[in-house]
Amino acid sequence: MAVPTDITSVSKIPKKVIMAVAEGHHSEKIILDLLNVIITSCVINVVCTSSKGVCAHSQAFIQTDTELRYMVDGISVHIHEGLSSQGLGLDWTEENMGFANPIRFEPPVIDFGEQAVGMPHLERVLVQNPSSEVSITLHSISGRTVHFQCSFFEDKILSPGGNTSFDIVFLARQEGSVENTLHIHTSVGHFKYQVFGVGIANPYKLRPFLGAKIPLNTNYATVLSLHNPHSSSLQVTEMYSSGGDLHLELPTGEKDGPKRIWEIAPHETKSVMRLNFMGREENNHTAFVRIKTNSSKNNEYLILPMEVEVTKVPGIYAHAGVLDFGTLRTHDAPESLRLNLINSGPKSVHVTSIESIPANTAIHVEFRPMKLAADISRFTTVAFITFTASKAISPKQWSGKILVKTKSSSYKLSVPYSANVLHG
């Protein structure tokens, strides 16, 4: 089969080429190390350790001249680094301490303000030892949130009058306010550090891929679509995945292709990548997709988490963690999505009803009772779920759950749905 002249197959690219963007300024190296930690660890409640040398098997598609090229390994990372608006001050809790004011944080708290979902923002915290006599050992940082990630301290030992720093990244996964307390463990006590942020809508209409649950040895596949909010064409230039179980595929199914595949006309939405997660191990998995476009400023990237639970428990499972109808205007035509299910049990089950919970006049379910065969090799369409924006008068109607019932009480499933409605 003939290959178009603007498509080139790339099997291997030298690592020094892939990593070239990361070379140079020392602060860029710190950001590279930190985001590598984010891409390989999803929850900060695992004690942060040194991020240097972190690596993960990854995939990449990069635009070069007129083509898209496929790579494996070698992620170069930059994210927006900002300055906190907070002033200087003190913040600690006096637990197991023998003297007052043993450590200082600048700023005393961090408020990240409003940040778009999927667009990371970094702030740096300065840690000072005001004592003229006592050294302080910094043991660990811990917390309980997926929205905030941290690096380890640049230096573990604070000599008298010395200082060090650590970085915190706010990566909003949802719209709304979030806050968390980081716990900093040292040789002179346990300190609490407050962080705040507000997630707002992503201008590219991107959302994390959360809530998927699949049987062991099956795949979770979805499409990544990107909206162009600008008045000029938008070009995706790079896309990476973390982890060996999340695979990226161009919409064509090929490893390489012309760059027009990633060119999006003004105010249009286009599918730019297929994501395929392979459920090879029973566990809760988190992976990340990182995207860069020609409109990115100050080395900003889009970073989308994907969370998939892989289980051995027999049951019925949906092809998507959320039925996402996207952004609709009240005068738009109704939007319909397929509800595809798979049965991992030992025998067929009878699907008896599918309904919206709570009842919603904006949701219509087209369904007939049917038998769902025991087959983990393919999904079966059991219903069409239609959302009509003109009937969604209240924001309460923009989200809910689709409840699937069967004759077996142990085989029941609920699938969240969501829509964003613009009036006018």
GROMACS .gro file of C-alpha atoms in nm:
model
  424
    1MET     CA    1   0.000   0.000   0.000
    2ALA     CA    2   0.139   0.340  -0.096
    3VAL     CA    3   0.224   0.580   0.183
    4PRO     CA    4   0.154   0.954   0.134
    5THR     CA    5   0.469   1.161   0.116
    6ASP     CA    6   0.379   1.371   0.419
    7ILE     CA    7   0.360   1.069   0.650
    8THR     CA    8   0.676   0.918   0.795
    9SER     CA    9   0.702   0.611   1.016
   10VAL     CA   10   0.935   0.670   1.309
   11SER     CA   11   1.036   0.367   1.512
   12LYS     CA   12   1.302   0.530   1.731
   13ILE     CA   13   1.415   0.886   1.802
   14PRO     CA   14   1.726   0.964   2.005
   15LYS     CA   15   1.644   1.049   2.364
   16LYS     CA   16   1.855   1.364   2.350
   17VAL     CA   17   1.621   1.502   2.082
   18ILE     CA   18   1.310   1.423   2.287
   19MET     CA   19   1.456   1.577   2.600
   20ALA     CA   20   1.602   1.886   2.435
   21VAL     CA   21   1.328   2.113   2.562
   22ALA     CA   22   1.419   2.027   2.920
   23GLU     CA   23   1.780   2.139   2.894
   24GLY     CA   24   1.893   2.479   3.008
   25HIS     CA   25   1.770   2.676   3.304
   26HIS     CA   26   1.796   2.512   3.647
   27SER     CA   27   1.435   2.593   3.739
   28GLU     CA   28   1.317   2.410   3.429
   29LYS     CA   29   1.499   2.097   3.556
   30ILE     CA   30   1.317   2.125   3.890
   31ILE     CA   31   0.982   2.154   3.712
   32LEU     CA   32   1.072   1.856   3.494
   33ASP     CA   33   1.148   1.642   3.801
   34LEU     CA   34   0.832   1.753   3.980
   35LEU     CA   35   0.593   1.684   3.698
   36ASN     CA   36   0.752   1.346   3.638
   37VAL     CA   37   0.644   1.272   3.995
   38ILE     CA   38   0.291   1.387   3.913
   39ILE     CA   39   0.277   1.169   3.605
   40THR     CA   40   0.390   0.863   3.797
   41SER     CA   41   0.200   0.916   4.123
   42CYS     CA   42  -0.164   1.014   4.156
   43VAL     CA   43  -0.216   1.063   4.530
   44ILE     CA   44  -0.008   1.280   4.757
   45ASN     CA   45  -0.082   1.077   5.072
   46VAL     CA   46   0.205   0.851   4.976
   47VAL     CA   47   0.500   1.022   5.142
   48CYS     CA   48   0.681   1.237   4.887
   49THR     CA   49   1.037   1.129   4.817
   50SER     CA   50   1.308   1.273   4.597
   51SER     CA   51   1.175   1.314   4.242
   52LYS     CA   52   1.510   1.309   4.067
   53GLY     CA   53   1.555   1.028   3.821
   54VAL     CA   54   1.188   0.934   3.803
   55CYS     CA   55   1.103   0.770   3.474
   56ALA     CA   56   0.811   0.578   3.325
   57HIS     CA   57   0.740   0.393   3.006
   58SER     CA   58   0.547   0.647   2.799
   59GLN     CA   59   0.416   0.716   2.453
   60ALA     CA   60   0.430   1.037   2.254
   61PHE     CA   61   0.301   1.191   1.935
   62ILE     CA   62   0.491   1.505   1.830
   63GLN     CA   63   0.430   1.732   1.534
   64THR     CA   64   0.744   1.801   1.329
   65ASP     CA   65   0.708   2.021   1.021
   66THR     CA   66   0.422   1.865   0.824
   67GLU     CA   67   0.380   1.533   1.003
   68LEU     CA   68   0.298   1.365   1.333
   69ARG     CA   69   0.560   1.125   1.466
   70TYR     CA   70   0.526   0.849   1.722
   71MET     CA   71   0.778   0.806   2.003
   72VAL     CA   72   0.825   0.589   2.311
   73ASP     CA   73   0.982   0.718   2.637
   74GLY     CA   74   1.153   1.047   2.706
   75ILE     CA   75   0.907   1.303   2.841
   76SER     CA   76   1.020   1.665   2.852
   77VAL     CA   77   0.800   1.860   3.089
   78HIS     CA   78   0.720   2.223   3.154
   79ILE     CA   79   0.428   2.377   3.340
   80HIS     CA   80   0.323   2.729   3.424
   81GLU     CA   81   0.515   2.861   3.723
   82GLY     CA   82   0.350   3.150   3.903
   83LEU     CA   83   0.414   3.368   4.202
   84SER     CA   84   0.181   3.355   4.500
   85SER     CA   85  -0.003   3.674   4.589
   86GLN     CA   86   0.033   3.593   4.957
   87GLY     CA   87   0.277   3.783   5.179
   88LEU     CA   88   0.535   3.646   5.419
   89GLY     CA   89   0.451   3.503   5.757
   90LEU     CA   90   0.441   3.209   5.996
   91ASP     CA   91   0.220   2.904   6.017
   92TRP     CA   92   0.274   2.600   6.237
   93THR     CA   93   0.119   2.382   6.504
   94GLU     CA   94   0.305   2.336   6.828
   95GLU     CA   95   0.309   1.958   6.856
   96ASN     CA   96   0.602   1.786   7.026
   97MET     CA   97   0.804   2.110   7.025
   98GLY     CA   98   1.040   2.237   7.292
   99PHE     CA   99   1.063   2.596   7.171
  100ALA     CA  100   0.845   2.856   7.000
  101ASN     CA  101   0.843   2.953   6.634
  102PRO     CA  102   1.085   2.678   6.523
  103ILE     CA  103   1.022   2.706   6.150
  104ARG     CA  104   0.887   2.957   5.898
  105PHE     CA  105   0.697   2.917   5.571
  106GLU     CA  106   0.688   3.184   5.305
  107PRO     CA  107   0.407   3.234   5.208
  108PRO     CA  108   0.217   3.115   5.519
  109VAL     CA  109  -0.058   2.963   5.303
  110ILE     CA  110  -0.110   2.932   4.928
  111ASP     CA  111  -0.428   3.030   4.746
  112PHE     CA  112  -0.394   2.922   4.383
  113GLY     CA  113  -0.704   3.121   4.287
  114GLU     CA  114  -0.900   3.016   3.980
  115GLN     CA  115  -0.729   2.761   3.757
  116ALA     CA  116  -0.880   2.578   3.462
  117VAL     CA  117  -0.941   2.205   3.499
  118GLY     CA  118  -0.650   2.012   3.349
  119MET     CA  119  -0.412   2.312   3.344
  120PRO     CA  120  -0.148   2.276   3.622
  121HIS     CA  121  -0.019   2.574   3.819
  122LEU     CA  122   0.295   2.567   4.032
  123GLU     CA  123   0.387   2.765   4.344
  124ARG     CA  124   0.706   2.748   4.551
  125VAL     CA  125   0.723   2.746   4.932
  126LEU     CA  126   1.030   2.872   5.115
  127VAL     CA  127   1.110   2.693   5.443
  128GLN     CA  128   1.330   2.882   5.689
  129ASN     CA  129   1.505   2.784   6.013
  130PRO     CA  130   1.511   3.097   6.235
  131SER     CA  131   1.722   2.934   6.504
  132SER     CA  132   2.084   3.041   6.540
  133GLU     CA  133   2.182   2.718   6.714
  134VAL     CA  134   1.964   2.417   6.619
  135SER     CA  135   1.961   2.231   6.285
  136ILE     CA  136   1.630   2.088   6.159
  137THR     CA  137   1.586   1.762   5.969
  138LEU     CA  138   1.296   1.760   5.721
  139HIS     CA  139   1.152   1.408   5.708
  140SER     CA  140   0.849   1.403   5.479
  141ILE     CA  141   0.541   1.574   5.334
  142SER     CA  142   0.202   1.402   5.322
  143GLY     CA  143  -0.158   1.488   5.248
  144ARG     CA  144  -0.488   1.348   5.125
  145THR     CA  145  -0.591   1.493   4.793
  146VAL     CA  146  -0.559   1.432   4.421
  147HIS     CA  147  -0.580   1.803   4.332
  148PHE     CA  148  -0.248   1.906   4.490
  149GLN     CA  149   0.089   1.742   4.427
  150CYS     CA  150   0.423   1.824   4.587
  151SER     CA  151   0.795   1.777   4.542
  152PHE     CA  152   1.033   1.687   4.821
  153PHE     CA  153   1.254   1.946   4.989
  154GLU     CA  154   1.558   2.061   4.796
  155ASP     CA  155   1.764   2.003   5.111
  156LYS     CA  156   1.673   1.768   5.396
  157ILE     CA  157   1.888   1.942   5.659
  158LEU     CA  158   1.822   2.303   5.755
  159SER     CA  159   2.129   2.443   5.927
  160PRO     CA  160   2.084   2.730   6.176
  161GLY     CA  161   1.955   3.031   5.983
  162GLY     CA  162   1.929   2.820   5.667
  163ASN     CA  163   1.645   2.775   5.420
  164THR     CA  164   1.520   2.540   5.150
  165SER     CA  165   1.207   2.509   4.938
  166PHE     CA  166   0.954   2.269   4.792
  167ASP     CA  167   0.702   2.302   4.510
  168ILE     CA  168   0.327   2.247   4.507
  169VAL     CA  169   0.122   2.196   4.191
  170PHE     CA  170  -0.254   2.252   4.175
  171LEU     CA  171  -0.410   2.036   3.903
  172ALA     CA  172  -0.788   2.081   3.925
  173ARG     CA  173  -0.989   1.774   3.833
  174GLN     CA  174  -1.331   1.934   3.869
  175GLU     CA  175  -1.496   2.272   3.885
  176GLY     CA  176  -1.541   2.425   4.229
  177SER     CA  177  -1.341   2.507   4.541
  178VAL     CA  178  -1.093   2.260   4.688
  179GLU     CA  179  -0.861   2.282   4.986
  180ASN     CA  180  -0.619   2.059   5.166
  181THR     CA  181  -0.378   2.045   5.456
  182LEU     CA  182  -0.025   1.927   5.388
  183HIS     CA  183   0.148   1.765   5.685
  184ILE     CA  184   0.519   1.844   5.712
  185HIS     CA  185   0.712   1.613   5.944
  186THR     CA  186   1.040   1.736   6.088
  187SER     CA  187   1.281   1.668   6.375
  188VAL     CA  188   1.124   1.957   6.572
  189GLY     CA  189   0.760   1.864   6.523
  190HIS     CA  190   0.469   1.825   6.287
  191PHE     CA  191   0.353   2.129   6.088
  192LYS     CA  192   0.036   2.193   5.892
  193TYR     CA  193   0.036   2.389   5.566
  194GLN     CA  194  -0.290   2.502   5.403
  195VAL     CA  195  -0.348   2.512   5.027
  196PHE     CA  196  -0.658   2.637   4.842
  197GLY     CA  197  -0.775   2.656   4.483
  198VAL     CA  198  -1.079   2.690   4.260
  199GLY     CA  199  -1.126   2.476   3.949
  200ILE     CA  200  -1.299   2.648   3.657
  201ALA     CA  201  -1.414   2.522   3.316
  202ASN     CA  202  -1.141   2.422   3.073
  203PRO     CA  203  -1.144   2.656   2.769
  204TYR     CA  204  -1.079   2.356   2.543
  205LYS     CA  205  -1.379   2.171   2.691
  206LEU     CA  206  -1.154   1.898   2.829
  207ARG     CA  207  -1.235   1.692   3.137
  208PRO     CA  208  -1.044   1.420   3.320
  209PHE     CA  209  -1.143   1.061   3.244
  210LEU     CA  210  -1.263   0.945   3.585
  211GLY     CA  211  -1.483   0.673   3.729
  212ALA     CA  212  -1.432   0.394   3.475
  213LYS     CA  213  -1.460   0.038   3.606
  214ILE     CA  214  -1.381  -0.263   3.389
  215PRO     CA  215  -1.339  -0.641   3.429
  216LEU     CA  216  -0.990  -0.787   3.439
  217ASN     CA  217  -0.835  -0.853   3.095
  218THR     CA  218  -1.062  -0.610   2.913
  219ASN     CA  219  -0.997  -0.267   2.764
  220TYR     CA  220  -1.136   0.077   2.842
  221ALA     CA  221  -1.141   0.289   2.526
  222THR     CA  222  -1.249   0.648   2.481
  223VAL     CA  223  -1.196   0.940   2.245
  224LEU     CA  224  -1.023   1.264   2.336
  225SER     CA  225  -1.190   1.560   2.167
  226LEU     CA  226  -1.049   1.912   2.175
  227HIS     CA  227  -1.240   2.239   2.128
  228ASN     CA  228  -1.079   2.542   1.968
  229PRO     CA  229  -1.196   2.856   2.153
  230HIS     CA  230  -0.982   3.087   1.938
  231SER     CA  231  -1.059   3.283   1.621
  232SER     CA  232  -0.767   3.119   1.440
  233SER     CA  233  -0.679   2.757   1.373
  234LEU     CA  234  -0.551   2.550   1.665
  235GLN     CA  235  -0.273   2.297   1.611
  236VAL     CA  236  -0.195   2.021   1.859
  237THR     CA  237   0.183   1.978   1.859
  238GLU     CA  238   0.256   1.715   2.127
  239MET     CA  239   0.071   1.446   2.316
  240TYR     CA  240   0.212   1.203   2.574
  241SER     CA  241   0.077   0.929   2.797
  242SER     CA  242   0.220   0.796   3.122
  243GLY     CA  243   0.230   0.432   3.220
  244GLY     CA  244   0.256   0.124   3.003
  245ASP     CA  245  -0.115   0.031   3.013
  246LEU     CA  246  -0.250   0.353   2.857
  247HIS     CA  247  -0.201   0.356   2.483
  248LEU     CA  248  -0.251   0.647   2.243
  249GLU     CA  249  -0.382   0.596   1.893
  250LEU     CA  250  -0.440   0.854   1.624
  251PRO     CA  251  -0.802   0.873   1.502
  252THR     CA  252  -0.687   0.697   1.185
  253GLY     CA  253  -0.551   0.405   1.387
  254GLU     CA  254  -0.202   0.463   1.246
  255LYS     CA  255   0.115   0.549   1.438
  256ASP     CA  256   0.199   0.842   1.208
  257GLY     CA  257  -0.004   1.082   0.998
  258PRO     CA  258  -0.030   1.429   0.843
  259LYS     CA  259  -0.047   1.717   1.088
  260ARG     CA  260  -0.391   1.822   0.959
  261ILE     CA  261  -0.528   1.540   1.177
  262TRP     CA  262  -0.449   1.768   1.472
  263GLU     CA  263  -0.557   2.096   1.312
  264ILE     CA  264  -0.883   2.233   1.453
  265ALA     CA  265  -1.078   2.513   1.285
  266PRO     CA  266  -1.185   2.817   1.491
  267HIS     CA  267  -1.468   2.744   1.739
  268GLU     CA  268  -1.489   2.382   1.628
  269THR     CA  269  -1.450   2.058   1.826
  270LYS     CA  270  -1.254   1.765   1.685
  271SER     CA  271  -1.151   1.416   1.793
  272VAL     CA  272  -0.770   1.418   1.806
  273MET     CA  273  -0.677   1.095   1.984
  274ARG     CA  274  -0.811   0.756   2.089
  275LEU     CA  275  -0.718   0.640   2.437
  276ASN     CA  276  -0.703   0.269   2.510
  277PHE     CA  277  -0.637   0.142   2.864
  278MET     CA  278  -0.555  -0.227   2.903
  279GLY     CA  279  -0.684  -0.380   3.228
  280ARG     CA  280  -0.412  -0.638   3.282
  281GLU     CA  281  -0.391  -0.615   3.663
  282GLU     CA  282  -0.658  -0.592   3.932
  283ASN     CA  283  -0.607  -0.253   4.095
  284ASN     CA  284  -0.705   0.113   4.092
  285HIS     CA  285  -0.500   0.267   3.814
  286THR     CA  286  -0.418   0.629   3.734
  287ALA     CA  287  -0.247   0.751   3.419
  288PHE     CA  288  -0.206   1.093   3.261
  289VAL     CA  289  -0.233   1.242   2.914
  290ARG     CA  290  -0.030   1.557   2.846
  291ILE     CA  291  -0.114   1.787   2.553
  292LYS     CA  292   0.056   2.090   2.403
  293THR     CA  293  -0.081   2.319   2.130
  294ASN     CA  294   0.054   2.607   1.924
  295SER     CA  295  -0.144   2.845   2.145
  296SER     CA  296   0.031   2.732   2.465
  297LYS     CA  297   0.196   3.022   2.646
  298ASN     CA  298   0.480   3.018   2.897
  299ASN     CA  299   0.528   2.644   2.844
  300GLU     CA  300   0.173   2.566   2.958
  301TYR     CA  301   0.045   2.213   2.906
  302LEU     CA  302  -0.288   2.041   2.941
  303ILE     CA  303  -0.272   1.740   3.172
  304LEU     CA  304  -0.570   1.505   3.198
  305PRO     CA  305  -0.585   1.225   3.454
  306MET     CA  306  -0.742   0.891   3.367
  307GLU     CA  307  -0.862   0.672   3.652
  308VAL     CA  308  -0.967   0.312   3.586
  309GLU     CA  309  -1.062   0.045   3.838
  310VAL     CA  310  -0.986  -0.308   3.719
  311THR     CA  311  -1.168  -0.583   3.909
  312LYS     CA  312  -1.217  -0.960   3.907
  313VAL     CA  313  -1.571  -0.933   4.046
  314PRO     CA  314  -1.828  -1.070   3.796
  315GLY     CA  315  -2.092  -0.819   3.689
  316ILE     CA  316  -2.209  -0.578   3.421
  317TYR     CA  317  -1.991  -0.282   3.331
  318ALA     CA  318  -2.030   0.026   3.110
  319HIS     CA  319  -1.791   0.130   2.835
  320ALA     CA  320  -1.760   0.479   2.988
  321GLY     CA  321  -1.718   0.603   3.342
  322VAL     CA  322  -1.944   0.901   3.260
  323LEU     CA  323  -2.191   0.967   2.981
  324ASP     CA  324  -2.070   1.314   2.884
  325PHE     CA  325  -2.304   1.510   2.657
  326GLY     CA  326  -2.058   1.799   2.642
  327THR     CA  327  -2.160   2.164   2.608
  328LEU     CA  328  -2.496   2.227   2.447
  329ARG     CA  329  -2.700   2.540   2.375
  330THR     CA  330  -3.070   2.544   2.448
  331HIS     CA  331  -3.148   2.569   2.074
  332ASP     CA  332  -2.924   2.273   1.984
  333ALA     CA  333  -3.073   1.946   1.864
  334PRO     CA  334  -3.099   1.666   2.123
  335GLU     CA  335  -2.773   1.479   2.179
  336SER     CA  336  -2.782   1.097   2.196
  337LEU     CA  337  -2.523   0.859   2.337
  338ARG     CA  338  -2.505   0.482   2.328
  339LEU     CA  339  -2.504   0.293   2.656
  340ASN     CA  340  -2.273  -0.001   2.590
  341LEU     CA  341  -2.242  -0.278   2.848
  342ILE     CA  342  -2.032  -0.588   2.898
  343ASN     CA  343  -2.116  -0.895   3.108
  344SER     CA  344  -1.820  -1.059   3.281
  345GLY     CA  345  -2.031  -1.313   3.469
  346PRO     CA  346  -2.052  -1.687   3.401
  347LYS     CA  347  -2.393  -1.670   3.231
  348SER     CA  348  -2.631  -1.435   3.051
  349VAL     CA  349  -2.833  -1.179   3.247
  350HIS     CA  350  -3.168  -1.022   3.160
  351VAL     CA  351  -3.162  -0.640   3.159
  352THR     CA  352  -3.512  -0.542   3.274
  353SER     CA  353  -3.507  -0.163   3.307
  354ILE     CA  354  -3.295   0.147   3.248
  355GLU     CA  355  -3.400   0.480   3.396
  356SER     CA  356  -3.271   0.821   3.499
  357ILE     CA  357  -3.213   0.881   3.871
  358PRO     CA  358  -3.355   1.124   3.972
  359ALA     CA  359  -3.630   1.154   3.713
  360ASN     CA  360  -3.535   1.415   3.453
  361THR     CA  361  -3.751   1.551   3.171
  362ALA     CA  362  -3.433   1.644   2.980
  363ILE     CA  363  -3.331   1.275   2.964
  364HIS     CA  364  -3.498   1.020   2.737
  365VAL     CA  365  -3.403   0.651   2.753
  366GLU     CA  366  -3.468   0.434   2.448
  367PHE     CA  367  -3.457   0.076   2.571
  368ARG     CA  368  -3.621  -0.264   2.535
  369PRO     CA  369  -3.567  -0.551   2.782
  370MET     CA  370  -3.298  -0.782   2.651
  371LYS     CA  371  -3.059  -1.062   2.739
  372LEU     CA  372  -2.695  -0.963   2.780
  373ALA     CA  373  -2.467  -1.253   2.693
  374ALA     CA  374  -2.166  -1.346   2.907
  375ASP     CA  375  -1.887  -1.217   2.684
  376ILE     CA  376  -1.592  -0.997   2.783
  377SER     CA  377  -1.465  -0.968   2.426
  378ARG     CA  378  -1.714  -0.702   2.314
  379PHE     CA  379  -1.958  -0.442   2.442
  380THR     CA  380  -2.327  -0.452   2.351
  381THR     CA  381  -2.547  -0.147   2.298
  382VAL     CA  382  -2.842  -0.185   2.535
  383ALA     CA  383  -2.991   0.166   2.518
  384PHE     CA  384  -2.971   0.512   2.366
  385ILE     CA  385  -2.963   0.798   2.618
  386THR     CA  386  -3.077   1.135   2.479
  387PHE     CA  387  -3.030   1.474   2.645
  388THR     CA  388  -3.245   1.768   2.529
  389ALA     CA  389  -3.091   2.099   2.634
  390SER     CA  390  -3.411   2.301   2.579
  391LYS     CA  391  -3.579   2.094   2.852
  392ALA     CA  392  -3.295   2.142   3.102
  393ILE     CA  393  -3.433   2.452   3.271
  394SER     CA  394  -3.250   2.400   3.601
  395PRO     CA  395  -2.878   2.322   3.650
  396LYS     CA  396  -2.997   2.030   3.865
  397GLN     CA  397  -3.104   1.863   3.539
  398TRP     CA  398  -2.752   1.877   3.394
  399SER     CA  399  -2.630   1.573   3.582
  400GLY     CA  400  -2.756   1.253   3.738
  401LYS     CA  401  -2.728   0.877   3.700
  402ILE     CA  402  -2.856   0.613   3.462
  403LEU     CA  403  -2.965   0.309   3.663
  404VAL     CA  404  -2.950  -0.034   3.497
  405LYS     CA  405  -3.145  -0.318   3.661
  406THR     CA  406  -3.146  -0.689   3.585
  407LYS     CA  407  -3.336  -0.993   3.709
  408SER     CA  408  -3.038  -1.070   3.930
  409SER     CA  409  -3.019  -0.839   4.233
  410SER     CA  410  -2.640  -0.866   4.237
  411TYR     CA  411  -2.612  -0.742   3.878
  412LYS     CA  412  -2.701  -0.374   3.899
  413LEU     CA  413  -2.518  -0.072   3.759
  414SER     CA  414  -2.539   0.307   3.776
  415VAL     CA  415  -2.362   0.528   3.523
  416PRO     CA  416  -2.326   0.904   3.586
  417TYR     CA  417  -2.419   1.148   3.310
  418SER     CA  418  -2.340   1.517   3.273
  419ALA     CA  419  -2.400   1.809   3.040
  420ASN     CA  420  -2.316   2.177   3.035
  421VAL     CA  421  -2.605   2.390   2.907
  422LEU     CA  422  -2.563   2.741   2.769
  423HIS     CA  423  -2.884   2.941   2.751
  424GLY     CA  424  -2.943   3.145   2.439
   0.00000   0.00000   0.00000
